[in-house]
XYZ file of C-alpha atoms in Angstrom:
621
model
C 41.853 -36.997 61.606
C 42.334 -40.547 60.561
C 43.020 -41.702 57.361
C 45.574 -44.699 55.559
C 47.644 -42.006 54.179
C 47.588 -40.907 57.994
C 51.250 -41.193 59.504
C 51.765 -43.359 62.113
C 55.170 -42.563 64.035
C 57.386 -44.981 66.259
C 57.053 -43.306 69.536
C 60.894 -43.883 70.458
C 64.123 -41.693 70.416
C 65.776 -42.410 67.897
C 68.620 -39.846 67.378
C 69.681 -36.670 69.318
C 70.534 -33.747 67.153
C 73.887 -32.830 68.945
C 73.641 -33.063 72.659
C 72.987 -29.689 74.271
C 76.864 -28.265 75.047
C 75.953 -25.221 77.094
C 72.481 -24.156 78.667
C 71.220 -21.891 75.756
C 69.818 -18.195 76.466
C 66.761 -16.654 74.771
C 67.090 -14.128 72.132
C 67.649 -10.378 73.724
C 64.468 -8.714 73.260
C 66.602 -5.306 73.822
C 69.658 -3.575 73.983
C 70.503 -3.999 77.430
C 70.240 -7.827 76.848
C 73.013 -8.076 74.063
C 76.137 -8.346 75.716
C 74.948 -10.463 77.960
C 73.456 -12.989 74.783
C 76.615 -12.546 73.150
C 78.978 -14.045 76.329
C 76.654 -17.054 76.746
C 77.098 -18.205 73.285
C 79.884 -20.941 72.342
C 81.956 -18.954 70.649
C 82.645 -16.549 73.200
C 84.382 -19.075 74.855
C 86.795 -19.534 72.151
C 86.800 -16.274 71.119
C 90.727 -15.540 71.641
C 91.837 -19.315 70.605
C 89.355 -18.485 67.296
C 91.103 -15.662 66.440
C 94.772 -17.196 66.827
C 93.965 -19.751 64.317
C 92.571 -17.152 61.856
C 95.829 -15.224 62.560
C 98.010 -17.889 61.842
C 96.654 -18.805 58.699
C 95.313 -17.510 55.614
C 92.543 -19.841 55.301
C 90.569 -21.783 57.990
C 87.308 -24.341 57.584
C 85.132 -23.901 60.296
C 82.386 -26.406 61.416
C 80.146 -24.621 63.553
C 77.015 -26.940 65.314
C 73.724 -25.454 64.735
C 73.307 -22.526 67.792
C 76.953 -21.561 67.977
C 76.577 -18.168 66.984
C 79.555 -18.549 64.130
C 77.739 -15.895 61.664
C 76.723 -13.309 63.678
C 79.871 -12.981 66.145
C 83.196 -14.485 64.257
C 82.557 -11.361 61.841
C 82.159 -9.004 65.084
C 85.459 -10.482 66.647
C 87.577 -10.437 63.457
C 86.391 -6.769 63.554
C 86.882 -5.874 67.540
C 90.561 -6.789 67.120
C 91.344 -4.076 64.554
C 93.906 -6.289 62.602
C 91.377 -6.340 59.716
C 90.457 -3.018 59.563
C 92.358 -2.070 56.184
C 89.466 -3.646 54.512
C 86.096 -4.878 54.905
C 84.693 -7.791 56.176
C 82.608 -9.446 53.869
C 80.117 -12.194 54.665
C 78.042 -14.252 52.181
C 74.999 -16.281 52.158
C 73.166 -18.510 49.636
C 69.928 -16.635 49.910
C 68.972 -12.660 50.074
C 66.769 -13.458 52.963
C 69.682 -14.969 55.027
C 71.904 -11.769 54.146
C 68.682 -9.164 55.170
C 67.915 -11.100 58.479
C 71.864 -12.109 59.764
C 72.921 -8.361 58.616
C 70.253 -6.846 60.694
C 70.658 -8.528 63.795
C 74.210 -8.106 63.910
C 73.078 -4.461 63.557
C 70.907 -4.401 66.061
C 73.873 -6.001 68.237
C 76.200 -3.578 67.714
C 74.041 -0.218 68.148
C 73.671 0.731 64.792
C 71.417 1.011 62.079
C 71.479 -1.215 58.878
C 73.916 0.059 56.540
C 75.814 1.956 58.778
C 79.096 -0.258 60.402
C 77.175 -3.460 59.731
C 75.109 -3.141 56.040
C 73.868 -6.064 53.452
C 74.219 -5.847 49.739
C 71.968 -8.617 47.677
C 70.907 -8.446 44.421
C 69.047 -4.844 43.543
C 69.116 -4.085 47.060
C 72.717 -1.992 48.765
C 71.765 -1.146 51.735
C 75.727 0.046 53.152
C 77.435 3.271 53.232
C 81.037 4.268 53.513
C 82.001 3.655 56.680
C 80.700 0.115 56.277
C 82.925 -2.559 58.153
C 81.203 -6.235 57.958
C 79.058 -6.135 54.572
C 76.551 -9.164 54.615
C 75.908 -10.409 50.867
C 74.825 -12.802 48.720
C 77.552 -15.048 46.788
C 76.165 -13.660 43.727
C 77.076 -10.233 44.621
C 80.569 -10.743 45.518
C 81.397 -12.779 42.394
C 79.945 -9.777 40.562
C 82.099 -7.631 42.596
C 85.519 -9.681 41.984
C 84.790 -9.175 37.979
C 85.901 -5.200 38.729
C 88.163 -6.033 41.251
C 89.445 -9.879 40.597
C 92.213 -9.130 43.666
C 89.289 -8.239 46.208
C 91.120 -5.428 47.505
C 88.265 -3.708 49.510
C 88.349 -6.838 51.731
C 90.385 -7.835 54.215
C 88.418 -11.246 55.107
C 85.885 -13.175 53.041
C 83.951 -14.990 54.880
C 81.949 -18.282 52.935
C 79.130 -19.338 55.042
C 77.187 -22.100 54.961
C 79.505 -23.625 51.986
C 77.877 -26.942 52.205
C 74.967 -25.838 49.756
C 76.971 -25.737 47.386
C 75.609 -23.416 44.745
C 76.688 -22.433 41.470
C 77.534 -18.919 42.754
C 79.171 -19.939 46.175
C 81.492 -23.312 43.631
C 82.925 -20.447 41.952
C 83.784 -17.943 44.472
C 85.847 -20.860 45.921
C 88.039 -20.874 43.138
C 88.088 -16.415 42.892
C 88.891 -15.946 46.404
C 91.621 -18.708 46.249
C 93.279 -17.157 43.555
C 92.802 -13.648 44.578
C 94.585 -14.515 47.793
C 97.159 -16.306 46.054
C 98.059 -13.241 43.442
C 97.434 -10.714 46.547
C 100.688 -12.662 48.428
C 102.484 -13.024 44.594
C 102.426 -8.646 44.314
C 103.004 -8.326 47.890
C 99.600 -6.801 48.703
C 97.395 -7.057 52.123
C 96.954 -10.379 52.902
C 93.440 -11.716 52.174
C 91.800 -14.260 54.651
C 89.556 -16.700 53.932
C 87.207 -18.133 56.216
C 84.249 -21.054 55.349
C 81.852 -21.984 57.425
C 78.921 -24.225 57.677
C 77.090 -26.425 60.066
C 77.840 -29.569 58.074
C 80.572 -30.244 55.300
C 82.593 -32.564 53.546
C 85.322 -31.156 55.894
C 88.126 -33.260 54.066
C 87.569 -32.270 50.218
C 87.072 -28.441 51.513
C 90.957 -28.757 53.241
C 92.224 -30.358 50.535
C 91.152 -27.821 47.914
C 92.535 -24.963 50.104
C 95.310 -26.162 50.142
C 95.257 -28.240 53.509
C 93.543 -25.814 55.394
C 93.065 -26.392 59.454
C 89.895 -27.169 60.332
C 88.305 -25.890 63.239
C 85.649 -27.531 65.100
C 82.432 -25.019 66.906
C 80.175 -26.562 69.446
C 76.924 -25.842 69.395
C 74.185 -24.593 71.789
C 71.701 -27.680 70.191
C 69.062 -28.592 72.127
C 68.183 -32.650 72.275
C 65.857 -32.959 69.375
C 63.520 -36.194 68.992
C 62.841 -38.368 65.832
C 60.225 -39.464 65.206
C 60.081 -41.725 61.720
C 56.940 -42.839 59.599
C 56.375 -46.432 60.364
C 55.767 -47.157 56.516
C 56.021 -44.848 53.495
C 53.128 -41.885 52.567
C 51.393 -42.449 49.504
C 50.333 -38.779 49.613
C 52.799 -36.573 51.474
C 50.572 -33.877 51.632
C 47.593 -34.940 53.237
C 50.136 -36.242 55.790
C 51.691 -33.106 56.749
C 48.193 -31.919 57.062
C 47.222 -34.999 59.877
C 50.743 -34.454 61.439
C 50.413 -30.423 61.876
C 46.940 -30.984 63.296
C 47.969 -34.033 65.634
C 51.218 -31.401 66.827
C 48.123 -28.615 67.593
C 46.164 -30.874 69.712
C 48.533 -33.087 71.323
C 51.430 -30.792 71.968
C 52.199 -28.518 74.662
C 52.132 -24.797 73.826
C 53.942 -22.608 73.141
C 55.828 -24.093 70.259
C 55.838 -23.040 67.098
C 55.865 -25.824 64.085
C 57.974 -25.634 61.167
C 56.798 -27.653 57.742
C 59.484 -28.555 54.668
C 57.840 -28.686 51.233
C 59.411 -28.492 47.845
C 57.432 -25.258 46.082
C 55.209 -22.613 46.190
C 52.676 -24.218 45.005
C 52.846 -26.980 47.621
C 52.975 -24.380 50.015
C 50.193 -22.210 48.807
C 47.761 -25.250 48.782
C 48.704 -26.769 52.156
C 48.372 -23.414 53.648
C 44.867 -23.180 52.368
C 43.820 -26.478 53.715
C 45.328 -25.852 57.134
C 43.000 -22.992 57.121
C 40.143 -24.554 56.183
C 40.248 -27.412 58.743
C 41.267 -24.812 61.344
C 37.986 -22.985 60.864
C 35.958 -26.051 62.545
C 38.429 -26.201 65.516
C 36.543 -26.332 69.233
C 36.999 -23.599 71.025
C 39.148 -24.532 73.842
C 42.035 -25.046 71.225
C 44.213 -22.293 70.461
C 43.834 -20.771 67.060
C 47.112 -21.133 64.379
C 48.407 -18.330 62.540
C 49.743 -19.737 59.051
C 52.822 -18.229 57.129
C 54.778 -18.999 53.731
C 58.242 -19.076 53.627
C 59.864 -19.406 50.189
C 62.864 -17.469 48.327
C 60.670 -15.735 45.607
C 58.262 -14.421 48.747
C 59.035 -10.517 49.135
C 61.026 -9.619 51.702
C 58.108 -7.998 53.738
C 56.036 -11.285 54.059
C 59.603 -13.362 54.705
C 59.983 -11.028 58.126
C 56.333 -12.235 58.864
C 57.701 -15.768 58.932
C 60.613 -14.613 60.505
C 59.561 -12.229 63.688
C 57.606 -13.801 66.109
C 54.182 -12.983 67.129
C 52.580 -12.464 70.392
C 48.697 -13.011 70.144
C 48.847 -16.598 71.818
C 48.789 -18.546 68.278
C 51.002 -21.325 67.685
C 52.517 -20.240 64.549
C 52.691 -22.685 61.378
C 55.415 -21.634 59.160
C 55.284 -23.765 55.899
C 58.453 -23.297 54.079
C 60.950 -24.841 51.510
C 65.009 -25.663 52.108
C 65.069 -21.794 52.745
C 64.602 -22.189 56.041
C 67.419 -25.100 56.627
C 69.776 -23.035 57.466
C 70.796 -19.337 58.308
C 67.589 -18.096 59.743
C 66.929 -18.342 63.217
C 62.843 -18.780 63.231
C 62.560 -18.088 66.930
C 59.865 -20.380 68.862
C 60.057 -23.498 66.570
C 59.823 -26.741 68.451
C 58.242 -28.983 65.902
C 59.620 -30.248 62.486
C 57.614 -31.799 59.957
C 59.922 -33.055 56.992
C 58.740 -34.226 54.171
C 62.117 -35.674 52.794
C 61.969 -34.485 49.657
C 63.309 -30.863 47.960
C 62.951 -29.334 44.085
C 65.990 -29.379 42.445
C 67.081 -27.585 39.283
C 68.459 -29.629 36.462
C 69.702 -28.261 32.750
C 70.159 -30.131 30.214
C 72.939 -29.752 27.645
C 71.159 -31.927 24.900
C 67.868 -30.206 25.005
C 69.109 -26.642 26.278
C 66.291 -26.962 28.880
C 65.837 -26.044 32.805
C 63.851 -28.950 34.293
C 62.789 -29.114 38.340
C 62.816 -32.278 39.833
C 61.556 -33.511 42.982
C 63.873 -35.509 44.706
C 64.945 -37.103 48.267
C 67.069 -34.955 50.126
C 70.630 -36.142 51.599
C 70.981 -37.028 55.421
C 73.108 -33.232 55.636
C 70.031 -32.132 54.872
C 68.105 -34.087 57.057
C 70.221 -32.975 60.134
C 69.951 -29.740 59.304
C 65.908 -29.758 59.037
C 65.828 -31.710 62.655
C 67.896 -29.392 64.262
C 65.350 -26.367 63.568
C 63.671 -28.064 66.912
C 66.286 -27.408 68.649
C 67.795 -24.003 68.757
C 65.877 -22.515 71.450
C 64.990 -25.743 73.654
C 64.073 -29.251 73.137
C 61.784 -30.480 70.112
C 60.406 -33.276 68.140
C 61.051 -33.471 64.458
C 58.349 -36.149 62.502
C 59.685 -37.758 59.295
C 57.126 -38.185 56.822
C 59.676 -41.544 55.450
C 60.686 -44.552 57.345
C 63.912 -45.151 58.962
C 64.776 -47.690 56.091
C 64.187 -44.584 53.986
C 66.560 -42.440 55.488
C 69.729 -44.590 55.671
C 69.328 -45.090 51.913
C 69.325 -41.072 51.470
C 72.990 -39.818 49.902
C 75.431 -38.567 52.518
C 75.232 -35.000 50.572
C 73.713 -33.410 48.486
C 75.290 -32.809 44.879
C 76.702 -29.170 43.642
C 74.207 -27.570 41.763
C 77.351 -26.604 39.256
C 76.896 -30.139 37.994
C 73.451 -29.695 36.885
C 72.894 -26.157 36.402
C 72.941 -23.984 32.846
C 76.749 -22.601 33.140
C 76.108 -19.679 30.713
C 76.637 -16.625 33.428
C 79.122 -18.512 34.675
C 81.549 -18.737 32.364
C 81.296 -15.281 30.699
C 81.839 -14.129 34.484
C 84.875 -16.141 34.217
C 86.091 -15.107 30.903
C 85.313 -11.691 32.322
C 87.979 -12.021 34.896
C 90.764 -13.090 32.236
C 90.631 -16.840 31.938
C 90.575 -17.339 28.876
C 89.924 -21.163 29.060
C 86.634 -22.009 31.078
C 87.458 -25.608 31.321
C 90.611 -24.820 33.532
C 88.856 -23.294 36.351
C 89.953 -23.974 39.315
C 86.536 -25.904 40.433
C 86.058 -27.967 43.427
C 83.930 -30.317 41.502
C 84.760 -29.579 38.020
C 81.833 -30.067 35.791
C 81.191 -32.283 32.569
C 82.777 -31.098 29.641
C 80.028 -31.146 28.068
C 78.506 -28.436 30.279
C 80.809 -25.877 29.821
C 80.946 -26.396 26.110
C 77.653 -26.128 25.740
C 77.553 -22.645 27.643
C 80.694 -21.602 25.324
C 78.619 -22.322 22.196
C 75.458 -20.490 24.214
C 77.620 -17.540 24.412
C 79.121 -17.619 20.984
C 75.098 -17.858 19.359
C 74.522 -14.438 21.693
C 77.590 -12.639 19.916
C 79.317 -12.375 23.783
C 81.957 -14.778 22.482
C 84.466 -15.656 19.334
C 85.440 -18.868 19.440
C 87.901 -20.785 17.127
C 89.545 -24.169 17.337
C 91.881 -22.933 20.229
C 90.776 -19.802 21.434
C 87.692 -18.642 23.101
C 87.757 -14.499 22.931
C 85.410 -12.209 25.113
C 83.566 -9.421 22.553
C 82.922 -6.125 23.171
C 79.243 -7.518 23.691
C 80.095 -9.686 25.957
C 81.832 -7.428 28.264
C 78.778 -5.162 28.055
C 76.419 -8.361 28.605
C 78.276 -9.209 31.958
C 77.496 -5.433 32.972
C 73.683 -6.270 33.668
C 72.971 -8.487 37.121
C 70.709 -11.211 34.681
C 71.105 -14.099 32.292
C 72.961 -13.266 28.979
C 70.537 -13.844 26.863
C 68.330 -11.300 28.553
C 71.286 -8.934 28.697
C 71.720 -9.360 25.178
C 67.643 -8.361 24.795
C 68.805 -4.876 26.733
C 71.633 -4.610 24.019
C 69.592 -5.254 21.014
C 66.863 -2.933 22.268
C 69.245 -0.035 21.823
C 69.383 -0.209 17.754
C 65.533 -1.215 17.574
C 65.036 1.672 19.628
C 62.708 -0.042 22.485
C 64.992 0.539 25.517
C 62.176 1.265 27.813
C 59.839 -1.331 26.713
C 62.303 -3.803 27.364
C 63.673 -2.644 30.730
C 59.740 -2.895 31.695
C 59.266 -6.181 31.010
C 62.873 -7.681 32.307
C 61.690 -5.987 35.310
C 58.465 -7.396 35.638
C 60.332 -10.897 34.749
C 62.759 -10.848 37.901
C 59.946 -10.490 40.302
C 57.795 -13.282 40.815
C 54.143 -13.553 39.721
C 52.393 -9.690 40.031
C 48.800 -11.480 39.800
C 46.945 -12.647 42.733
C 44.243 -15.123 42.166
C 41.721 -15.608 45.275
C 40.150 -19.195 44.943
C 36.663 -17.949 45.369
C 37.482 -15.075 43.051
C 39.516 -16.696 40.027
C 36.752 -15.615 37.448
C 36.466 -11.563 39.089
C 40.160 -11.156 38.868
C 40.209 -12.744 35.161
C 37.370 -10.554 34.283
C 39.171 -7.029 36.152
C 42.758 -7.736 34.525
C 41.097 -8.363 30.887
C 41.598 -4.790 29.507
C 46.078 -6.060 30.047
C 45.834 -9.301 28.013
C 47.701 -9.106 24.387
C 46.947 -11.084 21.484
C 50.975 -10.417 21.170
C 52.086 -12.550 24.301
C 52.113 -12.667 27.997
C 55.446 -10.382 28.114
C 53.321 -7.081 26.427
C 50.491 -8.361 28.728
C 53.643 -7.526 31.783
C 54.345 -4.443 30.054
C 50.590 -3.021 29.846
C 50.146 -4.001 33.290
C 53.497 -1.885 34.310
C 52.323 0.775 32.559
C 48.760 1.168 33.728
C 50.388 0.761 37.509
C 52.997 3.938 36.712
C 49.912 6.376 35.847
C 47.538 6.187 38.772
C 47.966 7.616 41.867
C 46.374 5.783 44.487
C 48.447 2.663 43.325
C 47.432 0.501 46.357
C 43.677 0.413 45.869
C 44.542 0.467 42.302
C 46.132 -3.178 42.629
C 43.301 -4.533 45.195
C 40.895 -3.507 42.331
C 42.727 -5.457 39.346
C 43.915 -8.429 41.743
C 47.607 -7.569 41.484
C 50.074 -7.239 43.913
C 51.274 -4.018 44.994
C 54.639 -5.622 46.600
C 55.876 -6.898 43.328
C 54.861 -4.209 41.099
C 56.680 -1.908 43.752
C 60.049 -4.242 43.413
C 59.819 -4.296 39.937
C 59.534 -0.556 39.748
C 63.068 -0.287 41.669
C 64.485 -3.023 39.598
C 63.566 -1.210 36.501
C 65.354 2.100 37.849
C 69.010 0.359 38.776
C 68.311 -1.059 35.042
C 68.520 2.361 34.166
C 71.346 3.317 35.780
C 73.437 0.037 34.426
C 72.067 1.396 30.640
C 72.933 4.936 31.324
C 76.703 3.731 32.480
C 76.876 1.603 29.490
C 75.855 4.032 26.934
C 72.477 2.812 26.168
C 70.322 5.991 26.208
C 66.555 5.553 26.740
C 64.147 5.473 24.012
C 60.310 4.177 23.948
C 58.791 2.737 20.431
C 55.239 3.705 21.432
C 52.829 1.666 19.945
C 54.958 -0.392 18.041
C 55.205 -3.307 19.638
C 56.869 -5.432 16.511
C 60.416 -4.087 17.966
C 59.911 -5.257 21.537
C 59.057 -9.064 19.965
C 61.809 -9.211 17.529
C 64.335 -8.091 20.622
C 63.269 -10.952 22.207
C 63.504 -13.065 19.660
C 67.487 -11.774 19.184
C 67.833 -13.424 22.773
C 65.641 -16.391 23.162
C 66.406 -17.613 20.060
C 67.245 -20.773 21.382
C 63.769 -21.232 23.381
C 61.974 -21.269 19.736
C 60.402 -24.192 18.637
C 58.707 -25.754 15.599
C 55.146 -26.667 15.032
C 54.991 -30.214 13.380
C 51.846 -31.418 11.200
C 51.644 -33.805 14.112
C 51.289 -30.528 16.464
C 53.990 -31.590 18.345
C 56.905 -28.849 18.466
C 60.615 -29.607 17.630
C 63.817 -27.767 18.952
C 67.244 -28.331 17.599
C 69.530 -29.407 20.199
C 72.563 -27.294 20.505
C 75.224 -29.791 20.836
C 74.163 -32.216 18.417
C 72.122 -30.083 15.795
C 69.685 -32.892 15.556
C 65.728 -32.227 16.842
C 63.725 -33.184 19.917
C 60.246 -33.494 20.444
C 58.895 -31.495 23.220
């Protein structure tokens, strides 16, 4: 395929991702295979000088090389010594996916099922039991946890990994695990160790923060990886991931598996379809490619598609977003193709509004995409930018506390007794302005009083920070109790936290339009959710059910279980179930008691005006 958006790459080394330290081992297929994995990886070598340093202090920063083996076996050694073992070990990821794929190989490592001595708890899903030892979870999750238990007395390590993503939720467990282990030593309770890890950090701000923390250094089992930069910019990034996966097919060896960064679903979804279509017209002496999405709001079932490897001969495409940068070990990738770019949430206080940007990503990030090639032997990662590109990327990326909506966060925080937000102990303390805003936020939703020099929690707002979602759709679950529309609501917020239910086959758009008709309200896509949740709880044979209206079983399934541990949260917090039938009226004016501030004004002009928070004055959207 030739084209002038077609990438033309400088045919040179130009970096090595970490030179290889050991000779790496394949994955153990089985059992009998484990212990002998586990001894050839680098931290088994510095298994007993590991585990002095943790013993002598409270808190160690850990840079582990890509291949080291930190989050699987530094939780199994902390463990194996039994000088933990008054508490659990708790280990937390950005993503869910991370959690459900790390938890369950460390699992399979130590002969046991999930949720036995090795479990993972993410968000609607607990998979752990009693005797459950090292507990694999998602940051949110644990900061929900420490507003029951601010002292984290069920653990006896915390364990941050990969810190240097930097999300809201991971920002702010910094500063709850740091004081929990700090008032833990003040009332002479179990010590509490912390422990952050990552492949790449801003080691020096991290030690300073805790308080000068040693730093410990992990090599890596890294494979040399080759670069291989654009020799002038790509006017259309897509069609030149599409050239580059199909020059990869035909010029590179198999097997090797390629691995594709994009920003979004949609990306995805529409690269995915075009790899398809050109692969159709392939000659037949060239191996066929098996295409898979990777992306956060994917359900879990397809994710393990992406994530297991296959064994029909394919070379495997796996087109993914920043998910896969880090955590996840996607076994046979050799091949990178970065795009350079990433979406990135940004709020802003003066319109109240959650914008995603496209954006360059840092050279951390970089790294960390180019060393995917590498885990499992030598690759070749192709940057869709120029090496003049690169060097002007930022070092790291910024903490998504500094552009994110801060409204869950600080009620979680007032939650645990601080009664000023803007005193958090924050690594990178955001603007002023931010947390204000999310103050006043939480004051318009009743979860707050707030006066000149005191900001109070309400009886709402402890009840708000009950339910795993945003206030304002926490306060929709509260107001549905007095309008009487509990299970209306719970329906829809259900149907909300899973991603699209709808499936929309290209050659098919009109069929599936015309099959899903009978859902559509006048009233509003949210009672279209609800009619489509209820229709899906009557009929039996659900799964032809779905393939007949072009929805997707998967989500509606999710949803159900979502809605049920909504229950349980409503039964626990008094709110007793009630339906309002047919009238709908109630379900719209509960909304409106929580999206207030999403509303809107039709102009003459028909343009709509808000009214900014802060400021009071309007915007034109």
């Amino acid at each position: 395929m030739q084209s002038n958006n077609s990438p033309n790459f400088n045919k040179r080394m130009k970096h090595s991702v970490d030179t290889p330290k050991t000779n790496g081992v394949p994955r153990p297929r089985n059992p009998d295979d484990v212990a002998r994995h586990r001894r050839q990886l680098p931290t088994f070598a510095v298994r007993h000088r590991l585990l002095q340093e943790i013993e002598g202090h409270h808190t160690v920063i850990i840079l582990g090389e890509t291949g080291s083996g930190k989050t699987t076996q530094i939780p199994q050694y902390l463990y194996e010594t039994k000088n933990y073992n008054y508490g659990m070990i708790a280990i937390t990821q950005p993503r869910r996916i991370a959690a459900i794929t790390v938890a369950k190989r460390v699992a399979f490592e130590v002969g046991t099922l999930p949720g036995a001595l090795v479990g993972h708890c993410v968000r609607f899903d607990d998979v752990t039991s009693p005797v459950t030892k090292l507990k694999y979870m998602t940051d949110g999750m644990l900061l929900r946890e420490a507003l029951l238990d601010p002292l984290l007395m069920k653990y006896s390590v915390v364990i941050l990994d990969e810190a240097h993503e930097r999300t809201v939720q991971t920002d702010v467990l910094f500063g709850i695990v740091k004081t929990a282990q700090s008032d833990r030593k003040r009332k002479f309770c179990k010590p509490l160790r912390i422990i952050v890890m990552s492949a790449t950090m801003d080691v020096d701000s991290f030690s300073s923060y805790f308080n000068n923390a040693p730093v410990l250094y992990l090599e890596g089992r890294q494979y040399p990886v080759q670069i291989m930069y654009a020799k002038e910019n790509q006017s259309d990034y897509l069609f030149s991931v599409l050239v580059t996966v199909f020059q990869i097919h035909q010029e590179q060896p198999f097997p090797g598996d390629i691995l594709v960064f994009l920003t979004g679903q949609d990306e995805i979804n529409s690269v995915i379809k075009h790899i398809k279509d050109v692969a159709r017209f392939l000659p037949n002496d060239v191996r066929p490619l098996t295409v898979l999405p990777l992306y956060a709001s994917l359900p879990a079932a397809q994710q393990m598609l992406a994530v297991t490897p296959i064994s029909s001969g394919a070379r495997r495409v796996i087109v993914a977003t920043n998910v896969a940068e880090t955590s996840i070990t996607l076994s046979g990738v050799k091949y990178v193709v970065d795009s350079g770019l990433v979406k990135v949430r940004f709020f802003s206080p003066v319109t109240g509004l959650d914008l995603l940007k496209i954006q360059k990503i840092s050279k951390a990030q970089a790294w960390q995409r180019a060393g995917r090639a590498g885990r499992e032997s030598s690759g070749i990662c192709y940057r869709l930018y120029t090496e003049s590109l690169f060097f002007s990327f930022n070092e790291n990326s910024s903490p998504e506390i500094q552009r994110c909506s801060l409204a869950s966060i600080v009620l979680q925080i007032l939650v645990l007794g601080i009664d000023d937000p803007h005193k958090f102990d924050f690594m990178d303390k955001p603007t002023p302005e931010a947390i204000t805003n999310a103050i006043d936020q939480l004051h318009l939703l009743g979860a707050v009083d707030k006066t000149e020099n005191q900001i109070k929690l309400t009886h709402t707002g402890k009840l708000m920070s009950s339910f795993p979602v945003d206030p304002c759709l926490a306060k929709i679950i509260l107001a549905s109790k007095d309008l009487g529309c509990t299970d209306e609501i719970l329906t829809i917020i259900s149907m909300m936290s899973v991603d699209s239910v709808t499936c929309d086959p290209t050659f098919k758009k009109n069929e599936a339009a015309a099959a899903r008709k009978k859902f559509q309200s006048e009233e509003g896509d949210l009672i279209t959710l609800l009619k489509i949740f209820q229709a899906y709880i009557k009929v039996n044979d659900k799964k032809n059910w779905c393939h007949e209206h072009f929805l997707l079983a998967r989500q509606l399934k999710t949803a159900d279980d979502t809605r049920k541990q909504l229950v349980d949260l409503c039964t626990k917090c008094g709110i007793i179930s009630q339906s309002s039938a047919s009238d709908l009226s109630a379900v719209r004016r509960c909304f409106a008691r929580g999206l207030f501030m999403n509303s809107a004004e039709l102009q003459p002009s028909q343009d709509y005006l808000t009214r900014s928070l802060c400021s009071g004055t309007r915007l034109a959207l």
